[in-house]
Each structure stands twice: as structure tokens, then as C-alpha cells.
Amino acid sequence: MNAALDVSPGGAGGAGATMPQKERLYLFDTTLRDGAQTHGVDFTLPDKLRVMALLDAVGVDYIEAGYPGANPQDSALFAQTHPAKAKITAFGMTKRAGRSAANDPGVAALLAAKADAICFVAKASAYQVRVALEISEEENIASIRESVAAACAAGREAMVDCEHFFDGYKEKRTFALACARAAYEAGARWVVLCDTNGGTLPHEIEAIIADVLTVVPGDHLGIHAHNDTEQAVANSLAAVRAGVRQIQGTLNGLGERCGNANLCSLIPTLLLKPDFAARFDLGVGPEQLADLTHVSRTLDEMLNRAPNRHAPYVGESAFATKAGIHASAILKDPATYEHVAPEQVGNRRRVMVSDQAGRSNVIAELERLGVDIDRKDPRLARLLDEVKQREALGYSYEAADASFALLARRMLGTVPDYFQVERFSVNVERRFNARGEMTTVAEAIVKVNVHGEVLISAAEGNGPVNALDVALRKDLGRYQPFISGLRLTDYRVRILDGGTEAITRVLIESADETGARWSTVGVSPNIIDASFEALIDSITWKLLTAGAPK
């Protein structure tokens, strides 16, 4: 009988029925080790400490914080203890062939590290052992066995990442299984099966794990999936169904090449989908789940990366609806187009306004933005027509919520005239600097009128838009305190028609000291003019939401 459906003789749901006992799934995060191999990602030591705190708050069971001895930063991190609910894990290689574990400097660094657990990486492919390590299969298995034994003797929880396991299994099943068995029999708490090249498919994962279970019990098995076929999450879930009880992954799917299994997709699936939620417990509860979107975006902000808008669960578009007929249905019942409630993962519903929008889209977005209006107000129809006419000119309000809100409020007569820009100029000059290097310098001058007070500001920047942004926000008189925490977080340009005289659309994303984020849009044949329009909207929205006096 299926354990998840097992009930007492009283019958399902009847008198005497007992709830099935859930199994524990363990989450192992490798954002700071495997995720650090992402192209363009570099963690400083303070970054690592901050990410460790985020992960501990999420409720993961293991945090693989780095590779002691590999670089000064990781060596410094493991030179001190880090109190956490999660088990801080050090990563490194098994001992080298031809020497004992006691005389191997890599193993010594791992044993000296102030970590709760040690994760050894070991080849589990005969091909890799022969070609990459150039040692015998027997020497490789001995390295696994002796390294794990050394960690256990030192009182550490040991685990082994069986690198290239699935490819190795397909090539030489007996050797791959021998590596897994050696790790388990030597005392490894976890034997982790790695799809290192990311080419294994879910049905293969399940079939191979079924065989591995004959030599290692499932409550000692883990899965480490890479995303080279866009199936790292699917492979991890397949592994759980097959019997493994530890999942390795990273926040936002960071990792070399195409990344690792994304914990921001796995965690909600395991907690919210009945097939998994009914069978397993995690260290993550509803409160931590509701903070997942914030954690995901905090990491992207630390790395100066634009968040993936289309990421499942936590992406800005994960619960976005554009078509008018869909918006109408969502206003009646969100379940018509949502598989889970966005609030469960800390996200929000977005009913976008665009040239495909209907009246329901406009009403929903105005309500979200706090704009009070009667649903029968004739101005709604005029607003919808205006949106469609402006989108025909190149505007995109589905990606610029603040600009739409300002447009709507202006049509309703509720946006103060905080300031007027009387003129601006931008100059770009290519010249030699004091060191004799050729450089390009942009300078902008902005003249604004703030309730009769004329202010002129000049600034240099690394480009014309940057210079214009700095000059505009340099001095807004009495409004300066309200914009002191404003910063631009993303800048995107889209050429709408070919040629150098084409219409240009500029989208700017801004944030402030409270963590609030908003987007604005500008359109013009001139990229500077389009950028300036978006900048003006961004500042105006900040002043409006901050409650600046008129």
C-alpha cells in the first residue's frame, strides 16, 4: 500500500483513521560555492556573511559556504565560527592518490575549517577517473573511503558529492555504484548523486536512483542537478519521488554554465503542491515561504543583477495578467488564472495595462495603486483610449507601473506640479585625461523652477543619461530630502524601428531607501529626451508616494 495513503483498519477518513507520518526532506544550499561559479558573480566576504544570514532565515538545513584553502576569502570565512540553525558546510576534494588523508593538505584544510559538516567531491565516473585524474579505479575508491573516515573520526558530519555520477553510471554502472557504496559504508551521512554535465533526463534519474537504492538507503541519498537541459528542478523532484531525501540547489538557480536547481522554484513546489506537501516536511514554514520573493530579489540586488521577471513563483511576471478577458476573470476569482496565491511566496498579483487591456485591467491596476475612482466614471473609457493611443506611439505601460499611475492621476487631476524643467543640455566630450589616457566625459546642466525658485545644477557622469540623472537630482530645493534615497536600479533601451532616426523607448527601474521599486517609461526619437521623460516620471512618483507637500 502507498505509504501516503496508509490508514488504520477504520478506513480512509473513517473512525480510527490516522494521519500518515511525513518524511523529512533536507535542503542543501550551495549558492556560495557552486553559485559563485556563475559568470559575472563574485561574492565578497561581507556578501557571503549576508547571504548566509538570508539562507538561515529561509530555513535551509545546510549552507555550503565555500572551499577553505582555495582562496583567502574562503579561508578567512572558515577561520571563525558562524552561529546558525543551518549546518555550515565546507567543500573540498577527497585526498589525493598516493598519500594518506593525514598527509593531504586539502583534507587538512577541511578538517581545520570551523564547519559543522564537510562535503567531499569525488569522481564517480570511470572515464573521469581515467582521463581527468589519471589514477586507477581502486585508488579513487580508496580516496573516498579514507577521506570520509578521516572526517568522521574528527567528529564532522561527512558527505560525498559523487561527481559525474549519472554519466558514470551509464558508462560503467558497477564503478559508479561502488563509489556510492564506499562513501556510505565509510560513514557518509549523505551520498549525493551529481548530474554534473546536466544532460540527464527525469525518467533516467528515477530509473538510476531505483538501482542506487539497492546499495545506499534513500534517507542517505541526495541529488545535485545542473540545468543544462532546463530540467534541474524537474530532475530534483524526480529524484525525491524515486527516494532521495536531500536536495542541493541555489537561490535563483545560480551556478556555472546554465546554473543549478533553483531553490526558489523547488521550495514552493515542495510546500504548496499536494503530492509533495502531503508526504514531506521541510525546515521552511509558511512565514519563511512568504519571504522568498524578498530573499530572491535581495540576492539579485547584492549582485547588481536585474531580477528574472519571468522566474516561477518569485518573478515580477509570475502572477501578471495582460489580456482583458483574463483580468476580468481574475477580478471575479484569482484561481481562474493562478495555480497558487502570490501572497504565499511573498509576490503580488499584477493586472497589466497595455494595448490589449480592457476596462477590468485599468480598474484593477488603479485599485492596486490606491487611486479611488467610481467604476462607472466615464473618464475610465477615456483613460483606456489614451493608453492604447500612447502605446501605438511606442509607450509600454505594462512594464512601467509608475508612469501609468501618473498618467491616470493626471487625467483625474490629482498630480501636483512639484517642479518644472525650464531647460537642460548635455555635452559629451572625448579627450585626454591627466594621465594621458583617452576618455569620454559627459556633462549635463539642468535648470528647474520649484515654485518660483530657479535652480541650476551641473554634473558629470560616465554617460549622458547618468550625467543628466545626477544633475536633475542634485538640487530640487525643498524637495531634496524626499529624493535623497532614490536610486536607479535598471535602465533599458528599445529601438522600435530600424535606422538612426528610429523611435526609442527607455524603461527605467528605480528604488528607494524603503525597498520600494517602480518603473517609468519615456518615448522619443531622441534617446536623451526619452530618458529624461522617464527620469522626470521617476522623481515625480517618488515625491507623490513620499507625501511631499504641493
GROMACS .gro file of C-alpha atoms in nm, residues 44 57 96 100 104 121 140 222-223 284-285 319 338 344 383 392 409 450 507 538:
model
   20
   44THR     CA    1   3.298   3.940  -0.110
   57ALA     CA    2   1.633   3.278   0.787
   96ARG     CA    3   4.494   1.268  -0.350
  100SER     CA    4   4.727   0.934   0.325
  104ASP     CA    5   4.690   1.562   0.240
  121VAL     CA    6   3.377   1.593  -0.409
  140ASN     CA    7   3.970   0.658  -0.642
  222GLY     CA    8   2.099   1.344  -0.217
  223ILE     CA    9   2.059   1.496  -0.565
  284VAL     CA   10   1.085   2.600   0.579
  285GLY     CA   11   0.749   2.715   0.716
  319PHE     CA   12   0.136   3.644  -1.143
  338GLU     CA   13  -0.330   3.141  -1.071
  344GLN     CA   14   0.211   3.264  -0.021
  383LEU     CA   15  -0.804   5.671  -1.996
  392ALA     CA   16   0.067   5.285  -3.054
  409ARG     CA   17  -0.380   6.062  -1.193
  450VAL     CA   18   1.050   7.494  -0.791
  507LEU     CA   19   1.241   5.197  -1.938
  538SER     CA   20   1.050   5.850  -1.158
   0.00000   0.00000   0.00000
